[in-house]
CSV table of C-alpha atoms and ligand atoms in Angstrom, one decimal:
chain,number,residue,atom,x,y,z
A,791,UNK,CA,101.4,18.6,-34.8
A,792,UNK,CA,99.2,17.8,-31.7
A,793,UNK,CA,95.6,19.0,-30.3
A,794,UNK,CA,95.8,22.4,-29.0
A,795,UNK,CA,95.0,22.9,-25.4
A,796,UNK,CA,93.6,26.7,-25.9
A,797,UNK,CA,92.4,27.6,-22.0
A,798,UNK,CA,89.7,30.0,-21.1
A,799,UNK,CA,86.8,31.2,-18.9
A,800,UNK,CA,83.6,30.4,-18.9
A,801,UNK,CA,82.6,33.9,-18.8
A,802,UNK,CA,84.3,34.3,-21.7
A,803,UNK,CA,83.2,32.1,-23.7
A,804,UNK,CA,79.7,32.8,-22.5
A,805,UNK,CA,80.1,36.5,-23.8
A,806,UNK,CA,81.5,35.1,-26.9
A,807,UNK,CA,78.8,32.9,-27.4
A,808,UNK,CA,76.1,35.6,-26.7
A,809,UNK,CA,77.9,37.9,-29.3
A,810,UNK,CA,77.7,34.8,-32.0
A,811,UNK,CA,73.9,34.9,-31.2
A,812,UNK,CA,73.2,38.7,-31.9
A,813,UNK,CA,74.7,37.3,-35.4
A,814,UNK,CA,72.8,34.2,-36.2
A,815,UNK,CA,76.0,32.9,-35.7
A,816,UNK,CA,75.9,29.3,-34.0
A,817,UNK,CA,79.3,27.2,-32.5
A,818,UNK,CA,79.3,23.7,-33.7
A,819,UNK,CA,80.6,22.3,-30.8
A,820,UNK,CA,78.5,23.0,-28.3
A,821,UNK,CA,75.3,22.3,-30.9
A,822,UNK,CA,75.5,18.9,-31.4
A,823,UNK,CA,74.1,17.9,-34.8
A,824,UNK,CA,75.5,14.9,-35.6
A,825,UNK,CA,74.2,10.8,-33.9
A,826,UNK,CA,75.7,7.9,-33.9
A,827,UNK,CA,73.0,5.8,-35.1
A,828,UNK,CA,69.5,7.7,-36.7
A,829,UNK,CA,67.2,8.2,-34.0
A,830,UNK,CA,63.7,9.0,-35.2
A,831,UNK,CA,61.5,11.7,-33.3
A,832,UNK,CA,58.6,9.3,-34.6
A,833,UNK,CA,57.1,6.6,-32.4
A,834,UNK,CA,55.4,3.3,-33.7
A,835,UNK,CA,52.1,3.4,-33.7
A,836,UNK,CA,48.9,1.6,-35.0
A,837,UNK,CA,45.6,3.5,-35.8
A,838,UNK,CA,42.7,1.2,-35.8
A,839,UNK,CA,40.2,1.4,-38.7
A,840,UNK,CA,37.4,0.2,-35.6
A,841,UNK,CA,38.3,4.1,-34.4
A,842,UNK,CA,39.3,5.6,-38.0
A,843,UNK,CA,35.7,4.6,-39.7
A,844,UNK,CA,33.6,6.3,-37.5
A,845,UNK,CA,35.4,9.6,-37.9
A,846,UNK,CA,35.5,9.4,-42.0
A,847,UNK,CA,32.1,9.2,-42.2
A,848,UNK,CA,31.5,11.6,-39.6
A,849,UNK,CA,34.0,14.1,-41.7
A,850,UNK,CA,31.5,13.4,-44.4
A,851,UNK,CA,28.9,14.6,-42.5
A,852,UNK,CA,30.3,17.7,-41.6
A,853,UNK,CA,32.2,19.0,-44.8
A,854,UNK,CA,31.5,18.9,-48.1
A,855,UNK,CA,33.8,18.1,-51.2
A,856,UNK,CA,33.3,21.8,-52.5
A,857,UNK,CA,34.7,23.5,-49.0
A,858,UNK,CA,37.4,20.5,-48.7
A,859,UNK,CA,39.9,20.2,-51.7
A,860,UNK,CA,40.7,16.7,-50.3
A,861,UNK,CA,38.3,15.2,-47.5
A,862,UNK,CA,41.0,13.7,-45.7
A,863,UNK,CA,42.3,12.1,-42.3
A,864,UNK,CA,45.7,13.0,-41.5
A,865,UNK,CA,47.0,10.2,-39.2
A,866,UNK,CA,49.7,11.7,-36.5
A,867,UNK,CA,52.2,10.3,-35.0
A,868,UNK,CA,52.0,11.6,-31.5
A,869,UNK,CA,55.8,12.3,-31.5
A,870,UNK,CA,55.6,13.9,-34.8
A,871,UNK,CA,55.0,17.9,-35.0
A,872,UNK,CA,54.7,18.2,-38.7
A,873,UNK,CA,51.1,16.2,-38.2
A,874,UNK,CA,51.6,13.4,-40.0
A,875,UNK,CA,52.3,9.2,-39.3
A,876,UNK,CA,56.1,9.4,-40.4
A,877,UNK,CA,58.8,11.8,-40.9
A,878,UNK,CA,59.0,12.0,-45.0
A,879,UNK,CA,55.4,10.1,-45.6
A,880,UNK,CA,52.1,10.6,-44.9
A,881,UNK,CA,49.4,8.4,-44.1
A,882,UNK,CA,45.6,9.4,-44.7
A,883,UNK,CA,42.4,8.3,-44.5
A,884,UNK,CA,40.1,10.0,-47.4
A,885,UNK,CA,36.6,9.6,-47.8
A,886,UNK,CA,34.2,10.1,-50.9
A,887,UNK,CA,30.7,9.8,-50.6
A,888,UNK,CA,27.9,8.4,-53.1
A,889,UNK,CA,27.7,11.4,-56.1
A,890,UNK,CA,30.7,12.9,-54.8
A,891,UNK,CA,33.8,14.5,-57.2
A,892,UNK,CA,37.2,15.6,-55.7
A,893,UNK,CA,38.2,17.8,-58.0
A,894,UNK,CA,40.8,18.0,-60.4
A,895,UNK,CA,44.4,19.3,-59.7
A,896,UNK,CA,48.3,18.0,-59.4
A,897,UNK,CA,51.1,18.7,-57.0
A,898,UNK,CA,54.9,18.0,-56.9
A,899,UNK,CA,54.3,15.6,-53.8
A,900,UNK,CA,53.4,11.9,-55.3
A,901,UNK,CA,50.5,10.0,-54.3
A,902,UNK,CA,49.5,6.1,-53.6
A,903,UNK,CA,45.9,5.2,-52.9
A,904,UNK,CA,45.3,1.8,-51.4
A,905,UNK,CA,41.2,1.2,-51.6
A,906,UNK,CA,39.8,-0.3,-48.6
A,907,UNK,CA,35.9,0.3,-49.1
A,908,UNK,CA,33.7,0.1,-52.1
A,909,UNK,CA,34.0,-0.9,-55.3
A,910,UNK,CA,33.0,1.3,-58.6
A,911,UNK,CA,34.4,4.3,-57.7
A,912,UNK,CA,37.5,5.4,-59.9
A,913,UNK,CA,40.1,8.1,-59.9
A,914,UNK,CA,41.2,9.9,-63.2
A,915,UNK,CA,45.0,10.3,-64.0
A,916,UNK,CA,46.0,12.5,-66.9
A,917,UNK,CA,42.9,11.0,-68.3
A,918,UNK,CA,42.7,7.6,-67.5
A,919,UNK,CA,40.5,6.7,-65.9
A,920,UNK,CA,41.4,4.0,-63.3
A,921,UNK,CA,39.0,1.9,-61.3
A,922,UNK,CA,39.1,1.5,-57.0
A,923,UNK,CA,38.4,-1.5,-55.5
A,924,UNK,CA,39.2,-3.0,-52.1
A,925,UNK,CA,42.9,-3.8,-52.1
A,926,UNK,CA,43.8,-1.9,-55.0
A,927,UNK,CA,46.7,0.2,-55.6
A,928,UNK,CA,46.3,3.2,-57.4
A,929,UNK,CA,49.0,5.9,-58.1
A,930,UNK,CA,49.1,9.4,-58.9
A,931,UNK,CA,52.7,10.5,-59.3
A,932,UNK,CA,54.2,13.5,-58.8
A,933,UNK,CA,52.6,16.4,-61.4
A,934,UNK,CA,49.6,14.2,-62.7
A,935,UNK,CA,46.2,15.6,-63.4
A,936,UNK,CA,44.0,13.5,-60.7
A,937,UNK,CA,40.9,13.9,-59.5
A,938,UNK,CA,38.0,11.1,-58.1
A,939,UNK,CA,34.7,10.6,-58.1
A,940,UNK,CA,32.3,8.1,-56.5
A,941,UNK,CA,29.5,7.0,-58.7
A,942,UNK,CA,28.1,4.0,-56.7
A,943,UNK,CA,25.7,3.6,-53.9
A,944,UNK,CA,27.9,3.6,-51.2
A,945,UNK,CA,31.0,5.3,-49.8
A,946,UNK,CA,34.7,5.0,-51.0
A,947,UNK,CA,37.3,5.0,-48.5
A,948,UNK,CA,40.8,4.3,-49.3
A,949,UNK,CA,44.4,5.1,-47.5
A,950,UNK,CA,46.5,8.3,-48.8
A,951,UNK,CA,50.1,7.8,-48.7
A,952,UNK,CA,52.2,10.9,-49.9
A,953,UNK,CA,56.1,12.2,-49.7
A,954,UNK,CA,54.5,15.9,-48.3
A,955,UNK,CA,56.7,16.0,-45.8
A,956,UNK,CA,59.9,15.4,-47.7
A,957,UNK,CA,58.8,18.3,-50.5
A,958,UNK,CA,58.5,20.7,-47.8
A,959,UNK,CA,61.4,19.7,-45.9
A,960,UNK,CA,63.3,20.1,-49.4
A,961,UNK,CA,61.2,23.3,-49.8
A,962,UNK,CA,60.7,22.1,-53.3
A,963,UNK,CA,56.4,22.1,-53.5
A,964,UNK,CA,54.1,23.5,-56.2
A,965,UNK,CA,50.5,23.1,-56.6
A,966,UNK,CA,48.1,23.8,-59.6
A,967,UNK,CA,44.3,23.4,-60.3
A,968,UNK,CA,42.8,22.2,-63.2
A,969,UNK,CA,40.8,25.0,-65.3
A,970,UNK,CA,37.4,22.5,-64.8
A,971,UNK,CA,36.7,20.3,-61.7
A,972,UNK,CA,36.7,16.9,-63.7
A,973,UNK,CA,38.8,15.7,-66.3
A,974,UNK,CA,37.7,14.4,-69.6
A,975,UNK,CA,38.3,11.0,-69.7
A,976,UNK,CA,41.1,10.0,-73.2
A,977,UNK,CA,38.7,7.5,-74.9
A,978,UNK,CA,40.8,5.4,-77.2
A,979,UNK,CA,44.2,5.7,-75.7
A,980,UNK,CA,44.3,2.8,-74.0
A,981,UNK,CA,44.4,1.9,-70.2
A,982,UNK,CA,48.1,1.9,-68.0
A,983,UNK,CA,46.7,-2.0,-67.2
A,984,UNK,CA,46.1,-2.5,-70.3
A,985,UNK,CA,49.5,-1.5,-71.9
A,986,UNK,CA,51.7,-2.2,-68.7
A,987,UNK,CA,49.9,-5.0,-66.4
A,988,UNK,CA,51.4,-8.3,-67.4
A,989,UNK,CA,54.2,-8.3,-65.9
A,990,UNK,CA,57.2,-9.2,-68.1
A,991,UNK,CA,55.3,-7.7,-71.3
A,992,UNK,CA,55.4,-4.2,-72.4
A,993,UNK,CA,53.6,-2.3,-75.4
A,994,UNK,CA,56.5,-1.8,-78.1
A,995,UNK,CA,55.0,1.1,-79.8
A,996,UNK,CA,54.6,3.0,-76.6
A,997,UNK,CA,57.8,5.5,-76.1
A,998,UNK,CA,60.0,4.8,-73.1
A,999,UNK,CA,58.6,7.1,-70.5
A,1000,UNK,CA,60.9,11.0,-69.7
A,1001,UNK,CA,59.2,10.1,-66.4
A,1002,UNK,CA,60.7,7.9,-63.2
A,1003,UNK,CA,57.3,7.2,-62.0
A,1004,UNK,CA,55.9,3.9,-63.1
A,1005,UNK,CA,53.4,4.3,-66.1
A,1006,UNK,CA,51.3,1.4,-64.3
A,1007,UNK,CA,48.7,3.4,-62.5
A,1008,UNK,CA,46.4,0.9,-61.5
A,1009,UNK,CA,47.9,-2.6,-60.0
A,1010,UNK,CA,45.0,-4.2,-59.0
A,1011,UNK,CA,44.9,-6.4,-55.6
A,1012,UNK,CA,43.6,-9.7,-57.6
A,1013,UNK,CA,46.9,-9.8,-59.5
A,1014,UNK,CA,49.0,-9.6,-56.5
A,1015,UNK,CA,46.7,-11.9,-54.0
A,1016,UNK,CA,47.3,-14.4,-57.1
A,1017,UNK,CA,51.1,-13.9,-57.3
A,1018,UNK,CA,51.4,-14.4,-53.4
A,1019,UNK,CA,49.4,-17.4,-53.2
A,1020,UNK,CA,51.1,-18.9,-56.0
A,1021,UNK,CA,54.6,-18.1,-54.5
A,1022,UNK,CA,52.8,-19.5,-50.7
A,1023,UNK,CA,52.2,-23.0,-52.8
A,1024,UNK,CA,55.5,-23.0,-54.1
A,1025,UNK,CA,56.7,-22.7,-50.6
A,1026,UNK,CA,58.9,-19.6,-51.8
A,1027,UNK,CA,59.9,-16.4,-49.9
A,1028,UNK,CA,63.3,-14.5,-48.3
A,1029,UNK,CA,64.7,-14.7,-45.1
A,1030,UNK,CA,63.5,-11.3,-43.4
A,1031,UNK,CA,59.9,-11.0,-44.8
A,1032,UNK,CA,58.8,-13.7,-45.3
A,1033,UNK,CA,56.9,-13.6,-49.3
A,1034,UNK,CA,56.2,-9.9,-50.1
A,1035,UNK,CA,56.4,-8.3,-53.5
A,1036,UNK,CA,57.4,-5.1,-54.6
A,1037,UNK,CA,55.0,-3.1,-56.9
A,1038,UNK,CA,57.5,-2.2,-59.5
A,1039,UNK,CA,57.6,0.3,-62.4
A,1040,UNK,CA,57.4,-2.3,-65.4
A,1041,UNK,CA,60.1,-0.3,-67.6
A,1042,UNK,CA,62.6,0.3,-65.5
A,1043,UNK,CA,62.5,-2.7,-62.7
A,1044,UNK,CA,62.8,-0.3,-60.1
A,1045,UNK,CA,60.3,1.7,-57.3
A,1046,UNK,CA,57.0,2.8,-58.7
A,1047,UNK,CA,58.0,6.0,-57.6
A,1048,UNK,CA,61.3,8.0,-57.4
A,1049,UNK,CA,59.9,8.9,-53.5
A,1050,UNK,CA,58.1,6.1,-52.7
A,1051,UNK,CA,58.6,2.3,-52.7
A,1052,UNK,CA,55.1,0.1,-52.7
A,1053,UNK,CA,55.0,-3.1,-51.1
A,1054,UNK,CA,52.3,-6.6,-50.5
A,1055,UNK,CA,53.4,-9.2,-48.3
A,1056,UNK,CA,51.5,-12.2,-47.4
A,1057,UNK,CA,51.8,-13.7,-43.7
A,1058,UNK,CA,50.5,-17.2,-43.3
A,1059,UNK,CA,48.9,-18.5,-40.3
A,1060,UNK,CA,51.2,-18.9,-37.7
A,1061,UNK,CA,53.9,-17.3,-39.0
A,1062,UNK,CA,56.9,-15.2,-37.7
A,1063,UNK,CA,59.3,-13.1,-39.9
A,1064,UNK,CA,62.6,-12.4,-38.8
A,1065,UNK,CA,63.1,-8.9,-37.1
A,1066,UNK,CA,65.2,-6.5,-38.9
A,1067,UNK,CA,65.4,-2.7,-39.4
A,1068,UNK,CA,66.5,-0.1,-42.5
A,1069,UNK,CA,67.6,3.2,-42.8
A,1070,UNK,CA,63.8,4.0,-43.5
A,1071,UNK,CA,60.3,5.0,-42.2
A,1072,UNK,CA,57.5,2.1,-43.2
A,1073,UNK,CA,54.0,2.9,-43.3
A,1074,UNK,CA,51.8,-0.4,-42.9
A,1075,UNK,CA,48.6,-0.9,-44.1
A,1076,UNK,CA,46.3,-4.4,-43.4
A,1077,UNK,CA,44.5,-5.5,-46.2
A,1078,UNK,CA,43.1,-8.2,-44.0
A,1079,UNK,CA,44.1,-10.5,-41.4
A,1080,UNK,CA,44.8,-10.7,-37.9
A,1081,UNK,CA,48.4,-10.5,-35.5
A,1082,UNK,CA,50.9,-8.3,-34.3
A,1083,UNK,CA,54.4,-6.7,-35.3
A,1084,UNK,CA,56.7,-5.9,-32.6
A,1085,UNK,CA,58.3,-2.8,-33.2
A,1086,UNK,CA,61.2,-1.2,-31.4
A,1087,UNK,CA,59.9,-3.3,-28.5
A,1088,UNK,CA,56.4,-2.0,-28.7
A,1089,UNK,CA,53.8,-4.7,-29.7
A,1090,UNK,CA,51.4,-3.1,-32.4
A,1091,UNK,CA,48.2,-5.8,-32.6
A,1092,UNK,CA,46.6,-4.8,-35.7
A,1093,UNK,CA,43.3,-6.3,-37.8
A,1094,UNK,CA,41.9,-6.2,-41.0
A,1095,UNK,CA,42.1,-2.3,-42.6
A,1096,UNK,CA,44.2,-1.1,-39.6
A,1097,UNK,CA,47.5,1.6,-40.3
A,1098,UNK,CA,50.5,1.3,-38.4
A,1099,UNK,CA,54.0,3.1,-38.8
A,1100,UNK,CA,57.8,1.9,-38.1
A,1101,UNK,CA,59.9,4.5,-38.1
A,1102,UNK,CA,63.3,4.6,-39.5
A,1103,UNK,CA,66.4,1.9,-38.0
A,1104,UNK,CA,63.5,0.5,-35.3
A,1105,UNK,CA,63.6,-3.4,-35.5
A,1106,UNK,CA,60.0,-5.1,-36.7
A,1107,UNK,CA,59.1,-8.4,-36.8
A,1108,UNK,CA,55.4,-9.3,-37.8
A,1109,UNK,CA,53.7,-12.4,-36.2
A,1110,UNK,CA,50.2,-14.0,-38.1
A,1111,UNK,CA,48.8,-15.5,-34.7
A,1112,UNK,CA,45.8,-16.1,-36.7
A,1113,UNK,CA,44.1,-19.4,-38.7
A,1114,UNK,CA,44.7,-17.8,-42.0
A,1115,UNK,CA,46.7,-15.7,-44.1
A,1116,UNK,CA,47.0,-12.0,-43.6
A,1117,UNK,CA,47.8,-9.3,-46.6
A,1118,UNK,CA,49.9,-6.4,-45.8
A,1119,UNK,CA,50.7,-3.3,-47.8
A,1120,UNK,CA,53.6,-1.4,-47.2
A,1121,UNK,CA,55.3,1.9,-48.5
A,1122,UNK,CA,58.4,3.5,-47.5
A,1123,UNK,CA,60.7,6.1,-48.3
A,1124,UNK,CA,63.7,3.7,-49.3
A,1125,UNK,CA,64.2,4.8,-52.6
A,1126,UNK,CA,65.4,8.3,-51.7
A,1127,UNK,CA,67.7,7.1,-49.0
A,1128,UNK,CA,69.0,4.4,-51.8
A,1129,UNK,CA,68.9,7.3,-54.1
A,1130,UNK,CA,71.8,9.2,-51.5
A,1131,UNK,CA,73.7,6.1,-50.7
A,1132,UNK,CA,72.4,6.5,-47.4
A,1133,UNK,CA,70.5,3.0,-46.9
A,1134,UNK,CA,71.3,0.3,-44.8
A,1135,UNK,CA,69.5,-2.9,-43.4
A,1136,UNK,CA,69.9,-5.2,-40.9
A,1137,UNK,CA,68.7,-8.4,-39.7
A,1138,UNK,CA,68.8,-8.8,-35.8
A,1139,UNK,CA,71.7,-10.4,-34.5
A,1140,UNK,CA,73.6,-10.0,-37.9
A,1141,UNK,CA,74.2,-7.5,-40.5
A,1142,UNK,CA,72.3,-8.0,-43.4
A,1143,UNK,CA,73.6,-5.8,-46.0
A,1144,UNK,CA,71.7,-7.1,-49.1
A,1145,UNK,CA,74.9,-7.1,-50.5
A,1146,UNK,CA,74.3,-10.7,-53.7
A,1147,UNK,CA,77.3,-12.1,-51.1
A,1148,UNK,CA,75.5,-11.6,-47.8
A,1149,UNK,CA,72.0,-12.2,-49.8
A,1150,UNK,CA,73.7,-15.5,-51.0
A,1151,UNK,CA,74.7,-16.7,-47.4
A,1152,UNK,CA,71.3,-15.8,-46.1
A,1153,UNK,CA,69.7,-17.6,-48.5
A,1154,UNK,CA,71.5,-20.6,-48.4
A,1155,UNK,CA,71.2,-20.8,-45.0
A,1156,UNK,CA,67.1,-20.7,-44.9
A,1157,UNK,CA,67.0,-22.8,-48.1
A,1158,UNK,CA,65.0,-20.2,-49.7
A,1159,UNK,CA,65.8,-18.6,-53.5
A,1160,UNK,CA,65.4,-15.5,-54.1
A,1161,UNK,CA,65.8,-13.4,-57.2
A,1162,UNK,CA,67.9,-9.9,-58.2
A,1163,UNK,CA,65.8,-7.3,-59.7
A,1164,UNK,CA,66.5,-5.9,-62.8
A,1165,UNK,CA,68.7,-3.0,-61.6
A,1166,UNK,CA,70.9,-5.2,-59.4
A,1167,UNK,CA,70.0,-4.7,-56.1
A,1168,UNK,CA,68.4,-6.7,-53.5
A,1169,UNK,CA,64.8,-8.8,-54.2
A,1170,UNK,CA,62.4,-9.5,-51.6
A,1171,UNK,CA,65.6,-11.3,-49.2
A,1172,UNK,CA,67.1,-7.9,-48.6
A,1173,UNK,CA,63.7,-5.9,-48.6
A,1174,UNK,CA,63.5,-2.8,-46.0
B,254,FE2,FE1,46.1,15.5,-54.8
């Protein structure tokens, strides 16, 4: 046996090939297809809420909530066609003004909403009703009733983040409104905090969930600024990131979404986290604070309530060249690439697997301890 040395002409195989073409019939090897490494068509990039402000309240001066279903900001990555900041997630800026109701309706793509102006608005999910404030996250997985409504004096502004691209790409969308434009609010039943936000305690009368997505709605931002300055004073944190948490489904241990993984990191002043990269696009949100993130090579300097995006197997390192501490929020689309067995991380300059061996090394090695989560696989060390 031996590789065949078949001979021909180029016009032949040009007439071939043109004859494949009347068919819809392509040749693999002249197409392509497969890379040695991924190679995103998405750049890094940093919107700047200085430039993004201005234009959600102008949106809210020209359209109303009745002719927009969602008043919303769709941040684009200028390599991007499919209009939006990463290839699976988006990233939007929605605004809702004093009086104001989005209305009621659910879609297969899941939601995160991370508040970044006003306090005393509140979104409804499957009727809870779940308050906003700055820093808050609030979720509204895939096929949930949702709608919002602004009933303070001022506007609410908060980021989007959604999996929209990767339901169209899997072609696998559906969309339904409710039959009134609010939801009635369950009195009685008991809020997701209530029932789900302490951590390592859980409601024993409540059912185990037939759902992935975390029955913790609402994780509010005092909780977790309290967790990372806790964890800042115990001088505890990984390797690669520095101290950042991962928002977690409280039954299961695992992403608060089956898309979407949702992340706050704390970066304290002066300091440098280690570049590394993973088989997955990051969205980045700044709570507040001050620095830069090299990414890919690109600096990205970024301020309080600014967006920025690192796409997929690009190296990042974040740098807090600031007097205090700065609060980063984070989502990616790890948990799907985990989910195919297609995820991989790296430190630069050595292959960080996340592996408990590697993990164990690495950890040794910075004098840091970090934990396993509850299904087994990497803590904050090995975090994308
Ligand atoms: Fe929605």
């Amino acid at each position: 046996m031996k590789l065949s040395d078949i001979k021909s002409s180029e016009a032949e195989r040009q007439d071939y090939y043109a004859q494949l073409r009347s068919q819809h019939i392509t040749p693999a090897w002249i197409g392509g297809g497969i890379t040695r490494e991924p190679k995103s068509k998405a750049v890094p990039w940093v919107w700047h809420w200085r430039d993004l402000r201005p234009q959600a309240m102008r949106a809210a001066q020209l359209v109303g909530t009745e002719q927009a279903e969602r008043r919303v900001l769709r941040l684009t990555n200028p390599e991007l066609p499919g209009l939006s900041a990463s290839n699976t997630m988006v990233a939007n800026i929605q605004i809702v003004m004093p009086g104001e109701i989005a209305r009621a309706h659910r879609h297969s793509g899941s939601a995160l909403r991370l508040i970044i102006e006003g306090k005393g608005g509140y979104t409804v999910v499957n009727g809870a009703r779940l308050p906003m404030a700055p820093g808050d996250l609030v979720l509204t997985p895939n096929w949930t009733w949702h709608d919002h409504a602004n009933d303070t004096d001022g506007p609410m502004i908060w980021l989007d983040g959604l999996d929209t691209p990767l339901v169209r790409m899997l072609e696998a969308g559906f969309y339904e409104e409710y039959h009134k434009e609010t939801q009635t609010i369950v009195e009685g039943a008991g809020s997701p905090f209530a029932k789900y936000g302490e951590g390592g305690l859980r409601p024993v009368w409540e059912a185990e969930p037939a759902t992935r997505y975390s029955p913790l709605w609402h994780y509010p931002m005092s909780q977790a600024r309290a967790a990372l300055e806790r964890l800042a004073a115990d001088r505890s944190g990984g390797p690669l990131d520095g101290i950042i948490l991962e928002y977690t489904n409280p039954v299961t241990g695992g992403p608060a979404m089956p898309t979407i993984a949702c992340y706050i990191q704390m970066l304290r002043a002066g300091e440098r986290t280690q570049a590394h990269r993973s088989v997955c696009c990051t969205n980045y949100h700044v709570i507040e604070g001050r620095g830069y993130s090299i990414v890919g090579g690109t600096r990205l300097d970024w301020e309080d309530k600014d967006v920025f995006t690192v796409p997929t197997w690009t190296f990042r390192e974040h740098v807090n060249d600031s007097d205090r501490p700065a609060f980063l929020f984070s989502f990616t689309d790890a948990p799907v690439m985990k989910a195919l067995d297609l995820y991989r991380e790296e430190a630069k300059g050595g292959v960080y697997d996340g592996s408990s061996e590697t993990r164990a090394r690495a950890d040794r090695a910075s004098g840091h301890d970090v934990g396993l989560r509850r299904d087994g696989a990497a803590g904050s060390a090995a975090r994308p």
